Coordinates of C-alpha atoms and ligand atoms in Angstrom, one line a residue:
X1 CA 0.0 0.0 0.0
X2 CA 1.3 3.7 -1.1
X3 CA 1.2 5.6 2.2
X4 CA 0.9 9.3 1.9
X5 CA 4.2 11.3 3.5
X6 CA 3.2 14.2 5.3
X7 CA 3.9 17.8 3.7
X8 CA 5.6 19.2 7.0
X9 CA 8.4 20.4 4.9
X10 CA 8.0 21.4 1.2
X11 CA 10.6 20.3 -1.7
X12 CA 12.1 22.0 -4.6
X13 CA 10.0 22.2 -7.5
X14 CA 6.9 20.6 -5.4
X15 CA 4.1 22.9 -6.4
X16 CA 2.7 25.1 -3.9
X17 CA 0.6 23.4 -1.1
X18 CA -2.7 24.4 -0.2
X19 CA -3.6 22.7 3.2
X20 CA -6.5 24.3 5.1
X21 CA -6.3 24.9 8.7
X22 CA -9.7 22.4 9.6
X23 CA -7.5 19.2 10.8
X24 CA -7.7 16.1 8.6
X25 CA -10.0 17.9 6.7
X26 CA -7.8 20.2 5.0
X27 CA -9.7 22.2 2.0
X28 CA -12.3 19.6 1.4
X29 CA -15.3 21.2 2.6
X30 CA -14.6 24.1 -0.2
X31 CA -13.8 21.9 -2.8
X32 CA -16.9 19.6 -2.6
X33 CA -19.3 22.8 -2.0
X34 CA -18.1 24.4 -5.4
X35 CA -15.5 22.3 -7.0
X36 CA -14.9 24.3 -10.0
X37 CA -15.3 27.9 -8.1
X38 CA -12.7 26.5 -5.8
X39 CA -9.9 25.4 -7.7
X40 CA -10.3 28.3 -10.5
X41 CA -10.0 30.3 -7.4
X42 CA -6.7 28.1 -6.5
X43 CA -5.4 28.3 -9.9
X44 CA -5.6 32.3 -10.0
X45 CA -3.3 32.6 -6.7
X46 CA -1.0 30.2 -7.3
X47 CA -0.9 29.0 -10.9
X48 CA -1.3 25.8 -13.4
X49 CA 0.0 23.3 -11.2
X50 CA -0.9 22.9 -6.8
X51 CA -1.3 20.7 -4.5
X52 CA -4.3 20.5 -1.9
X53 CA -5.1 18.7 0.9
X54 CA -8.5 16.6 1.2
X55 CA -9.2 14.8 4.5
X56 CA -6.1 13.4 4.6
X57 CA -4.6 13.2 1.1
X58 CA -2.9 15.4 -1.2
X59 CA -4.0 15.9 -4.8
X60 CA -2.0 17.4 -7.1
X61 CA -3.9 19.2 -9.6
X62 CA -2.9 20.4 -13.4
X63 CA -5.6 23.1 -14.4
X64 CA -4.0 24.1 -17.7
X65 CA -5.0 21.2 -20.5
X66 CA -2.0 21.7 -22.7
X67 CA -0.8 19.3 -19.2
X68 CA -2.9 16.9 -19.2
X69 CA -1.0 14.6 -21.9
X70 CA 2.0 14.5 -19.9
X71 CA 0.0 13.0 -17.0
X72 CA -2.1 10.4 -19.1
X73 CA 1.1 9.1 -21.0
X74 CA 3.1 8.7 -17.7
X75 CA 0.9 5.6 -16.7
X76 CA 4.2 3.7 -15.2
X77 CA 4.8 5.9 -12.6
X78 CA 1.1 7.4 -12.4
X79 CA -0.6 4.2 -11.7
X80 CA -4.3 3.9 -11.1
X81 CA -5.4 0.2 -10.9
X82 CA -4.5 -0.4 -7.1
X83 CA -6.7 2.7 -6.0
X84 CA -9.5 2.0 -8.5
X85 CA -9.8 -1.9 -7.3
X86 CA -10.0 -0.8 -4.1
X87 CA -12.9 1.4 -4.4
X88 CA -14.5 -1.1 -6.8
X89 CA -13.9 -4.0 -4.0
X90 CA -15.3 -2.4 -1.1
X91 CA -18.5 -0.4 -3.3
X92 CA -19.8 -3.8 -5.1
X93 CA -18.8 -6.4 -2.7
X94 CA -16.3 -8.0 -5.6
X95 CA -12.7 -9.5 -4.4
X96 CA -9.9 -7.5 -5.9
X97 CA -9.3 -8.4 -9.5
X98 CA -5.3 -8.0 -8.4
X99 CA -5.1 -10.5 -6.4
X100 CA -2.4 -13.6 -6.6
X101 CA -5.5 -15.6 -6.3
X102 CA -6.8 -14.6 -9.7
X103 CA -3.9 -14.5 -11.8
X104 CA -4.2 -11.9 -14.9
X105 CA -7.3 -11.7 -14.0
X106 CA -7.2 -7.8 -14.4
X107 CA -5.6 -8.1 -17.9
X108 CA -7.9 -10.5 -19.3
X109 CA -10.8 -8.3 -17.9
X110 CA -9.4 -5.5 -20.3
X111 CA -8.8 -7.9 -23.0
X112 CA -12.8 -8.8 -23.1
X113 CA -13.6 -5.0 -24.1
X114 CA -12.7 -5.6 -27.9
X115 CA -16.7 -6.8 -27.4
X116 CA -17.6 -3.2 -27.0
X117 CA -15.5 -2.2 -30.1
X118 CA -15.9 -3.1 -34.2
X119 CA -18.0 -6.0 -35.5
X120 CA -19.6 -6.1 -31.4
X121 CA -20.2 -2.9 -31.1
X122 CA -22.1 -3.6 -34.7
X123 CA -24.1 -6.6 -33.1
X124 CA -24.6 -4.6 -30.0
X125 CA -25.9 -1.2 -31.5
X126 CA -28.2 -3.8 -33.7
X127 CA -29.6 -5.3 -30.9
X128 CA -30.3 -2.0 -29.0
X129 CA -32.1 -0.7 -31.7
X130 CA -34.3 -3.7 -32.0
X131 CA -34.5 -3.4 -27.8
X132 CA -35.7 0.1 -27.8
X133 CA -38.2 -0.1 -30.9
X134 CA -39.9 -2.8 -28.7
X135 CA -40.1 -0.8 -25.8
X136 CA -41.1 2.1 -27.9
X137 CA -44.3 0.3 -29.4
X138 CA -45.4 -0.8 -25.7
X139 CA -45.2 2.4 -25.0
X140 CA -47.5 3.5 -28.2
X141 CA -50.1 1.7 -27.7
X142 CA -50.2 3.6 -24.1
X143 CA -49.7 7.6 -25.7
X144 CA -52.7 7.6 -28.3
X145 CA -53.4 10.7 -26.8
X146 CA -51.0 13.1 -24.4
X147 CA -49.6 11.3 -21.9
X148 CA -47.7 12.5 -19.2
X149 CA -44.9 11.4 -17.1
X150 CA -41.5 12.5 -15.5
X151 CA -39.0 12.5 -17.6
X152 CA -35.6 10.9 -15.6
X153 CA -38.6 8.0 -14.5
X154 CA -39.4 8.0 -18.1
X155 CA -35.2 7.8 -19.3
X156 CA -34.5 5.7 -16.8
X157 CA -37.1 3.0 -17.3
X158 CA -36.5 2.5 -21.3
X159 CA -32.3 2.9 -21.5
X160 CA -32.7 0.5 -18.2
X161 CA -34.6 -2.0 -19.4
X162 CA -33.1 -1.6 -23.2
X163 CA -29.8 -1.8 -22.3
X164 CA -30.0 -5.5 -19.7
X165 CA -32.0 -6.7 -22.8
X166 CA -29.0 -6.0 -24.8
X167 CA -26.3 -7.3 -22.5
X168 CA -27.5 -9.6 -20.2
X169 CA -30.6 -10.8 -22.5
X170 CA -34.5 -11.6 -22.1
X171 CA -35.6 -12.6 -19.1
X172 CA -38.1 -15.2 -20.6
X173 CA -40.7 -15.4 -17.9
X174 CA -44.2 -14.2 -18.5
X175 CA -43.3 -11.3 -15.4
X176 CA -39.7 -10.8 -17.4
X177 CA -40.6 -7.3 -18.2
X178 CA -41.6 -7.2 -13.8
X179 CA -38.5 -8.8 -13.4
X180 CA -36.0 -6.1 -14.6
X181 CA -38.1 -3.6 -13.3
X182 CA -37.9 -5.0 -10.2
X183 CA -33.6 -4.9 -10.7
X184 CA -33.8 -1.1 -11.8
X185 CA -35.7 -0.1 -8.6
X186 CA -33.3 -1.8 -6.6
X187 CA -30.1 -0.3 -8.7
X188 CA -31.9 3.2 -8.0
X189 CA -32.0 2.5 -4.7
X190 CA -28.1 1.6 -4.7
X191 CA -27.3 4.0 -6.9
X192 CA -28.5 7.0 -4.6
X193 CA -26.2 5.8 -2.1
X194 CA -22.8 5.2 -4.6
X195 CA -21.5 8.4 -3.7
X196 CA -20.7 7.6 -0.2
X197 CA -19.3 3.9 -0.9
X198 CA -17.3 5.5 -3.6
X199 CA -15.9 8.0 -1.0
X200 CA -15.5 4.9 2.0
X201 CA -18.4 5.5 4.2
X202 CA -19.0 1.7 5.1
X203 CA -21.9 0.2 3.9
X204 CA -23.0 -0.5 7.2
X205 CA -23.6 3.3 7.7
X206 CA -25.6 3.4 4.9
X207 CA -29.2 2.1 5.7
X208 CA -30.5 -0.6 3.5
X209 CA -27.7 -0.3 0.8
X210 CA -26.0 -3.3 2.5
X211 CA -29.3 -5.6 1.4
X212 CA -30.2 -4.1 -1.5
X213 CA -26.6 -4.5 -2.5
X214 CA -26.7 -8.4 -1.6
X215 CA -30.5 -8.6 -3.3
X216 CA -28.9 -7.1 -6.6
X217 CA -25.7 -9.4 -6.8
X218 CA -28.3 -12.7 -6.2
X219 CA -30.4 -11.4 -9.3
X220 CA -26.9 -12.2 -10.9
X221 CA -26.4 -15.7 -9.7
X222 CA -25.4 -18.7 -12.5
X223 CA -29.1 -20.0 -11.5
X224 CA -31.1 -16.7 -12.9
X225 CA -28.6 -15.8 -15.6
X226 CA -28.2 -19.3 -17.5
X227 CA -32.0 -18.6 -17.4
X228 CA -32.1 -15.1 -19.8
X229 CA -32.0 -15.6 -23.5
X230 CA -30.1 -14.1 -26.6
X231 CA -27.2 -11.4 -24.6
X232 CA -23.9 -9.9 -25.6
X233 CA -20.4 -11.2 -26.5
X234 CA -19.1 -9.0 -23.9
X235 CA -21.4 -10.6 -20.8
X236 CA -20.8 -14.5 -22.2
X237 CA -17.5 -13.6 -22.5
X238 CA -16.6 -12.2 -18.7
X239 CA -19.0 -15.3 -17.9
X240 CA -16.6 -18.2 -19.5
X241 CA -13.6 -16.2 -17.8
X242 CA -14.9 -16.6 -14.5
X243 CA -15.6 -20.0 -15.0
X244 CA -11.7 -20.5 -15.2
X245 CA -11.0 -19.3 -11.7
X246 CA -11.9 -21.7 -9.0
X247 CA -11.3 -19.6 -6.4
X248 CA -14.3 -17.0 -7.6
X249 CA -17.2 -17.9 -5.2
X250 CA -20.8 -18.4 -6.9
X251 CA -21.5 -14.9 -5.1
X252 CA -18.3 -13.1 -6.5
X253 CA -18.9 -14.0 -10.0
X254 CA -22.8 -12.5 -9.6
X255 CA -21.3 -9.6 -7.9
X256 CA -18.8 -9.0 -10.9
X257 CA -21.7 -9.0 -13.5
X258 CA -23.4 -6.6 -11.1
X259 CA -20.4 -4.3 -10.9
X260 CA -20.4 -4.4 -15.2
X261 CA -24.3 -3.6 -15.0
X262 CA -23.8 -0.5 -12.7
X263 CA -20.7 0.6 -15.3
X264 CA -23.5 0.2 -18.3
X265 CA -26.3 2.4 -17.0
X266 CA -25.1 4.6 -14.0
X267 CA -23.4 7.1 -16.5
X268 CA -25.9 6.4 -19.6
X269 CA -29.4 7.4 -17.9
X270 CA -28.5 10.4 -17.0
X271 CA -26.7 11.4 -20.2
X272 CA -29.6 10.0 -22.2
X273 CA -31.7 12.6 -19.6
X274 CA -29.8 15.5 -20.0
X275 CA -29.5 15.2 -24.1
X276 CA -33.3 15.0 -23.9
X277 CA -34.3 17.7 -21.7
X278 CA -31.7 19.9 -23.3
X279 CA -33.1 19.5 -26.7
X280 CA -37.1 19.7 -25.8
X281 CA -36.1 23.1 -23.7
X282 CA -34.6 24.1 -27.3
X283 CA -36.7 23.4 -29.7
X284 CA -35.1 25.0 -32.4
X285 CA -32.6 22.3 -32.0
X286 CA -35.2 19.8 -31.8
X287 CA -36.1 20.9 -35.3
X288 CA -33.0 20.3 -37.1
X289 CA -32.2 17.3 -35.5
X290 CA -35.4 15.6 -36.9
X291 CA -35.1 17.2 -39.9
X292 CA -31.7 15.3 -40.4
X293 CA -33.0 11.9 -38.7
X294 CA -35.9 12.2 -41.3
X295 CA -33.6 13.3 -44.0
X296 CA -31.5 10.5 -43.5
X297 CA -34.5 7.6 -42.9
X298 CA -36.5 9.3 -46.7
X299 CA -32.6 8.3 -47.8
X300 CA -32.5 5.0 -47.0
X301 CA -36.0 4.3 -48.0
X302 CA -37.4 4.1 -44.7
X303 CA -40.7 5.5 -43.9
X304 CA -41.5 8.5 -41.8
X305 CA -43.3 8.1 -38.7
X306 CA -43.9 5.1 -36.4
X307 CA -44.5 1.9 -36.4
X308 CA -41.9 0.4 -38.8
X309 CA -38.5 -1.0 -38.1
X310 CA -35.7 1.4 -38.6
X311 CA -32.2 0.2 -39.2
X312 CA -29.1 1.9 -39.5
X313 CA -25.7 1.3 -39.8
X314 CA -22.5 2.3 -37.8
X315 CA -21.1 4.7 -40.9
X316 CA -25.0 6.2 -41.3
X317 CA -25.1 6.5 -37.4
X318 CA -21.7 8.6 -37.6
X319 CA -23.0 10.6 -40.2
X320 CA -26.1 12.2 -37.5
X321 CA -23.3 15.2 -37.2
X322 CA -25.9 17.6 -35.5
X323 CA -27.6 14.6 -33.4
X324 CA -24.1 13.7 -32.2
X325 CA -23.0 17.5 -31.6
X326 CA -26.1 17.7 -29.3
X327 CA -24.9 14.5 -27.4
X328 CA -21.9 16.1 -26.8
X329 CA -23.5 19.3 -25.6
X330 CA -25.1 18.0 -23.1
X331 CA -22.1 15.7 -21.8
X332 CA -20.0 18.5 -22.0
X333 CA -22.7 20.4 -19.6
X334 CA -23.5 17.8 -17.3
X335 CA -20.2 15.5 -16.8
X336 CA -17.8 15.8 -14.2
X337 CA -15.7 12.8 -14.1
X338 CA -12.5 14.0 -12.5
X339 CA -9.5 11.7 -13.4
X340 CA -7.1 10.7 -10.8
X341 CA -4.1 8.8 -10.9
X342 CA -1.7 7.6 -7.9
X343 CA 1.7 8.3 -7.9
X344 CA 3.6 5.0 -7.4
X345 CA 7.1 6.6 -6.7
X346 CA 8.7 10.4 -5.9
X347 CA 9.4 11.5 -9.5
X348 CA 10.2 14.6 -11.5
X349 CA 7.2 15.3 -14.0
X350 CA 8.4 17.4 -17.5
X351 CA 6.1 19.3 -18.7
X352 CA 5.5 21.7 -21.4
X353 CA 8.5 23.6 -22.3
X354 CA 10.6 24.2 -19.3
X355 CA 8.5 23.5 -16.9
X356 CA 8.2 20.7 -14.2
X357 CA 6.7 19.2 -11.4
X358 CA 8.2 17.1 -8.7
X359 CA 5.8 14.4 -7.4
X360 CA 5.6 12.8 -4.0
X361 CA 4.8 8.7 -4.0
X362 CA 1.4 8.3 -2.3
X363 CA 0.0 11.7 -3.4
X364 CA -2.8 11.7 -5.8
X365 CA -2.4 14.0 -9.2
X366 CA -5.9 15.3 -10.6
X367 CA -7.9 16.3 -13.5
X368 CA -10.7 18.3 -13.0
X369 CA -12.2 18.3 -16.4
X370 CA -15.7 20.3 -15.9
X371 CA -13.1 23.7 -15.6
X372 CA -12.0 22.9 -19.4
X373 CA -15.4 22.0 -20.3
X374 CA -16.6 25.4 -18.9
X375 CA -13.5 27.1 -19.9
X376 CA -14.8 30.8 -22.0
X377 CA -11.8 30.6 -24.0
X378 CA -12.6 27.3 -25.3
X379 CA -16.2 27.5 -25.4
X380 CA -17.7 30.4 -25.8
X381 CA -20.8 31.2 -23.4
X382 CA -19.8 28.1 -21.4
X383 CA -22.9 27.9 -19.6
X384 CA -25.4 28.1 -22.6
X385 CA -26.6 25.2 -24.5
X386 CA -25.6 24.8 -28.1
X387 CA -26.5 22.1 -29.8
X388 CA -24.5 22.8 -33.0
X389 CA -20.8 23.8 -31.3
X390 CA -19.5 20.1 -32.2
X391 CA -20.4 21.2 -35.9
X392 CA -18.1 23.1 -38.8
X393 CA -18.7 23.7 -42.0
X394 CA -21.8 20.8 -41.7
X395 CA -19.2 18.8 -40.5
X396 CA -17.8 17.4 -37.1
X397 CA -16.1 19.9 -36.0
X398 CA -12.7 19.0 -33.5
X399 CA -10.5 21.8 -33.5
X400 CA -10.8 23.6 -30.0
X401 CA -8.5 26.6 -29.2
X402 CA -6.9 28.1 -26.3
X403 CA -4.2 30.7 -26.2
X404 CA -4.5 30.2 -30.1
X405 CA -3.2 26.6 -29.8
X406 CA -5.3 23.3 -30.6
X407 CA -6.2 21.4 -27.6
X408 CA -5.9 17.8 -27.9
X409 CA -8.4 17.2 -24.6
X410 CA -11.2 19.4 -25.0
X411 CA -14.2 17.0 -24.3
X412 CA -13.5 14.4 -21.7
X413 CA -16.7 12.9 -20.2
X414 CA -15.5 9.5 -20.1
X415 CA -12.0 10.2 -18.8
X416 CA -8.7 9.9 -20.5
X417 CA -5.2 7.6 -21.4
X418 CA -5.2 4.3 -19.7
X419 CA -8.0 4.7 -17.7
X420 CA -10.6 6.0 -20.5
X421 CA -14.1 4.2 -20.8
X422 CA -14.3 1.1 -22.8
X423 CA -18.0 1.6 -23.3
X424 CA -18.1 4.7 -24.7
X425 CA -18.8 4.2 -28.4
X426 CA -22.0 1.8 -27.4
X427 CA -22.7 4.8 -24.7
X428 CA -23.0 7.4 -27.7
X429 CA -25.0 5.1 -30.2
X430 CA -27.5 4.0 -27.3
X431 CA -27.8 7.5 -26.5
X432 CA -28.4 8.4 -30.2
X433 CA -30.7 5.6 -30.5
X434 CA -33.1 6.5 -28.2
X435 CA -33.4 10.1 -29.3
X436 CA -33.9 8.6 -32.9
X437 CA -36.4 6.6 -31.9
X438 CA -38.2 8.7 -29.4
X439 CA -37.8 11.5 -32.0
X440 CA -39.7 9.2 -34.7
X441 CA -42.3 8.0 -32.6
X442 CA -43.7 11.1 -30.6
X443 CA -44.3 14.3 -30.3
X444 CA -43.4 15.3 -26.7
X445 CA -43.1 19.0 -24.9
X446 CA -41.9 19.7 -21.4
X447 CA -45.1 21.1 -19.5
X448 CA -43.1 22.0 -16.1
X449 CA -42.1 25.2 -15.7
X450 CA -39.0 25.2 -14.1
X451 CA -35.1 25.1 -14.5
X452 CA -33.4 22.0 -13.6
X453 CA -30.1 22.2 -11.6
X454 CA -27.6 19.7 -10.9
X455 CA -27.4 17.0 -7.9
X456 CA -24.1 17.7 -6.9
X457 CA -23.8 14.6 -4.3
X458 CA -22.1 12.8 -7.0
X459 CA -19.5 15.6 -8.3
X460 CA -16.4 14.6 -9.4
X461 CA -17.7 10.7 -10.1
X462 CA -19.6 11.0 -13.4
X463 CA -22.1 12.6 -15.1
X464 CA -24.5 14.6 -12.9
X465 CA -28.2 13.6 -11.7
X466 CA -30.7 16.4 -12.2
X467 CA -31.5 18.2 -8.7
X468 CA -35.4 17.4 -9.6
X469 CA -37.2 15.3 -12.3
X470 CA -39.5 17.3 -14.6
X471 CA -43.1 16.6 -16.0
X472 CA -43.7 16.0 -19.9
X473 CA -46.2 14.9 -21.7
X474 CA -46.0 12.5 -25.6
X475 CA -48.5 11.3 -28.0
X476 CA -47.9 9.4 -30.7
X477 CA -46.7 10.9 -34.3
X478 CA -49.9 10.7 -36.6
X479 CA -48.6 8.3 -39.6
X480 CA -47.7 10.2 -43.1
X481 CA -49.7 9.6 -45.8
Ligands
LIG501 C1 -15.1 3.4 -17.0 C2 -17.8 7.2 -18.2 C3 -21.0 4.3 -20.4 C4 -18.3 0.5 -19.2 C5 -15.5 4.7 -17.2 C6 -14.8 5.9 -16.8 C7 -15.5 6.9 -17.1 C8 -16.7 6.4 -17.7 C9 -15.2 8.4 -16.8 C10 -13.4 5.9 -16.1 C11 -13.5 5.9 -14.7 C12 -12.3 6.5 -14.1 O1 -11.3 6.9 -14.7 O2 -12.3 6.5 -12.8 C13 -18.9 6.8 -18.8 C14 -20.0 7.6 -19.3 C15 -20.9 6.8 -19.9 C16 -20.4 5.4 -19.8 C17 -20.0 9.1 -19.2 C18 -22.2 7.1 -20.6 C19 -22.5 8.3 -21.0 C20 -20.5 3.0 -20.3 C21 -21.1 1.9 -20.9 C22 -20.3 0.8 -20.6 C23 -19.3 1.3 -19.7 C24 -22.4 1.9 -21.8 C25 -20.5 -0.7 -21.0 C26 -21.4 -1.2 -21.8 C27 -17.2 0.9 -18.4 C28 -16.3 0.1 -17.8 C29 -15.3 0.9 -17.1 C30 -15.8 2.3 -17.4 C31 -16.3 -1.5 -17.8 C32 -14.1 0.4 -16.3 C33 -13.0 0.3 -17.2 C34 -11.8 -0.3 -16.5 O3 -11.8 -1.5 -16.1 O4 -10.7 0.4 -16.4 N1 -16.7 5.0 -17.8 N2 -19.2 5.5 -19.1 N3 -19.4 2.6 -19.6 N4 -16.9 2.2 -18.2 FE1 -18.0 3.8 -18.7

């Protein structure tokens, strides 16, 4: 284990240290009130690079993003495995994936996400589609006329139930559909309470999380899941691995597949919420983003309006530039993923030109990527809402500038280097998916009249909850002649 020194007495070339006068606490309480006010307000006093200390630990942050390569190509001496598995072991209930008892057991985990890559990520995006439309029809036969409902209850329940369909399969049963239901209240319920097992609160602390934990692992046992039908490459293949260590209990394997479900929605429902509500509050963005959906289905010879079976491919997919520059609108507005690596040994860090920063083993160094994502010079109006800034020319558009240079980080919602989401090309396309589909089945308005804020309990681990949920109301589109 990498024990953090103390900073009694400050180094050459260690950036400047920011260490509070609350005991143990340090600076923490300012940080998670206002992360981003905070260490802009850091940044201004004492530069690019500082350290700060959070109950107990010191994080070295690099503000400026022209840094943040030399940080996520340094992954020998920044390490970020032992810290994450920890976190992972004690939040899901899984035994550590580094373990002498599992050998490789880590690596082989990382070589299974080629299933969420390529020809898979074909299969997968397939079977989404096919997922969703379902869902969608149930839900038509319901929204005839206006029907109103919130609309994270409303996200939540399709990308859910569309998305265990699509890894885990069918739950064949008559009550199948009551059946996953039944799992996403009980994630919801777990969910809410991730925060504080992320940041070590024991479980114990934490009311009912410790049962509804245990509850959500036995829906994950090799009785119930030899039971669902169809399912991914990625799930059968993280099933026959498991199968090769005798030492993983019947209980850890469920509790790993539980830990791969909680990777596949926790991030997705809210960003499928957020790309939603930010395109019915604007609806001339909702316009042109039909217009090219329908533009591209006339195209392909598909019909406008419901009721048929859309299918696209990956290239035609791609090519929704101004659905895609949405999606990233709304990531870029409602992630906060901060990426942190541990430093495994005292070490020198070059930087850009001259610079450098010395590094103390045990410390943590930090990216806080919401400050780029926010950054005016980057973005213009940071806090507005435009759905077509990802867009040039009609085209993608990935040239971001600051101080007149092009960034090579300038969106990083699902992190960065070694530790960078393997899930994130499926993420986009389910997220695309459903807005395709929802956009070619209904019409929808929000009829709430309020602003939605951010939760900010889970700042710093993902993308953000909304501080409410909001009332809308769909009907079904009427059928073109
Ligand atoms: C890891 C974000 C969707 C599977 C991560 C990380 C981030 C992230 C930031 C890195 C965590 C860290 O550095 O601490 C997101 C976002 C998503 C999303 C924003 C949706 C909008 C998905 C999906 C899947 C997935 C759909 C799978 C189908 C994973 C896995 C890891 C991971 C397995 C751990 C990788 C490892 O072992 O190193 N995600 N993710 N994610 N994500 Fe995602």
């Amino acid at each position: 284990d990498v024990i953090p020194q103390t900073w009694s007495i400050k180094k050459a070339g260690e950036p400047p240290l920011i260490n509070g006068w609350i005991p143990f606490l340090g600076k923490a309480l300012s940080f998670m009130k206002a992360p981003s006010t905070f260490l802009l307000s850091q940044q201004r006093k004492f530069g690019d690079v500082f350290t700060i200390h959070l109950a107990g630990r010191y994080y070295t942050f690099f503000m400026d993003p022209f840094q943040f390569v030399y940080i996520t190509r340094n992954s020998k001496q920044l390490g970020f495995q032992e810290f994450a598995d920890k976190m992972i072991c004690r939040t899901f209930d899984v035994p550590s994936v580094l373990s002498t008892k599992f050998p490789e057991m880590n690596e082989n985990l990382h070589r299974i996400y080629q299933y969420l890559q390529g020809k898979s990520l074909d299969t997968l995006s397939e079977d989404m589609m096919k997922n969703l439309q379902q869902i969608f029809e149930r839900k038509c036969s319901q929204a005839t006329d206006w029907e109103a409902e919130k609309m994270y209850k409303f996200c939540c329940s399709v990308m859910f139930e569309a998305s265990f369909i699509t890894l885990y399969g069918r739950v064949p049963a008559a009550d199948g559909h009551k059946v996953i239901s039944e799992i996403r209240d009980k994630f919801t319920k777990f969910d809410a309470n991730f925060p504080y097992l992320a940041l070590g609160i024991p479980v114990e602390l934490l009311g009912a999380t410790k049962k509804v934990r245990k509850e959500l692992i036995h829906h994950f046992s090799y009785q119930n899941m030899t039971k669902w039908l169809g399912g991914s490459e990625v799930i059968q293949a993280r099933k026959d691995l498991f199968e090769k260590y005798e030492l993983l209990t019947v209980y850890d394997k469920a509790a790993h597949h539980f830990t791969f479900l909680w990777a596949s929605v926790a991030n997705t429902i809210p960003a499928t919420f957020w790309a939603m509500y930010y395109l019915l509050r604007h609806p001339e963005a909702l316009a042109v983003v039909r217009d090219e959906i329908d533009h591209l289905l006339q195209s392909t010879g598909q019909k406008k309006g419901p009721r048929y079976n859309i299918h696209l491919t990956r290239e035609q997919l791609d090519n929704l530039v101004y659905l895609e520059s949405a999606v990233n609108e709304s990531l870029r507005m409602s992630s906060s993923s901060i990426n942190l690596r541990l430093c495994q040994e005292d070490f020198i860090l070059k930087l850009d030109g001259n610079q450098e920063a010395s590094l103390r083993k045990g410390d943590f160094v930090a990216l806080y990527p919401p400050t780029l994502h926010m950054d005016p010079e980057v973005y213009e109006d940071p806090k507005e809402y435009k759905f077509d800034r990802y867009i040039e020319n009609g085209k993608k558009k990935t040239t971001f500038f600051k101080r007149g240079r092009k960034l090579k980080y300038f969106l990083m919602p699902f992190g960065s280097g070694s530790t960078k989401c393997p899930g994130r090309f499926f993420a986009v396309n389910e997220i695309k998916l459903f807005l395709i589909l929802f956009a070619t089945h209904f019409d929808a308005e929000i009829v709430e009249n309020k602003n939605l804020g951010f939760d900010n309990n889970r700042m710093g681990l993902g993308i953000l909850l909304p501080d409410s949920d909001i009332a809308f109301r769909y009907k079904l589109k009427s059928l073109e002649k």
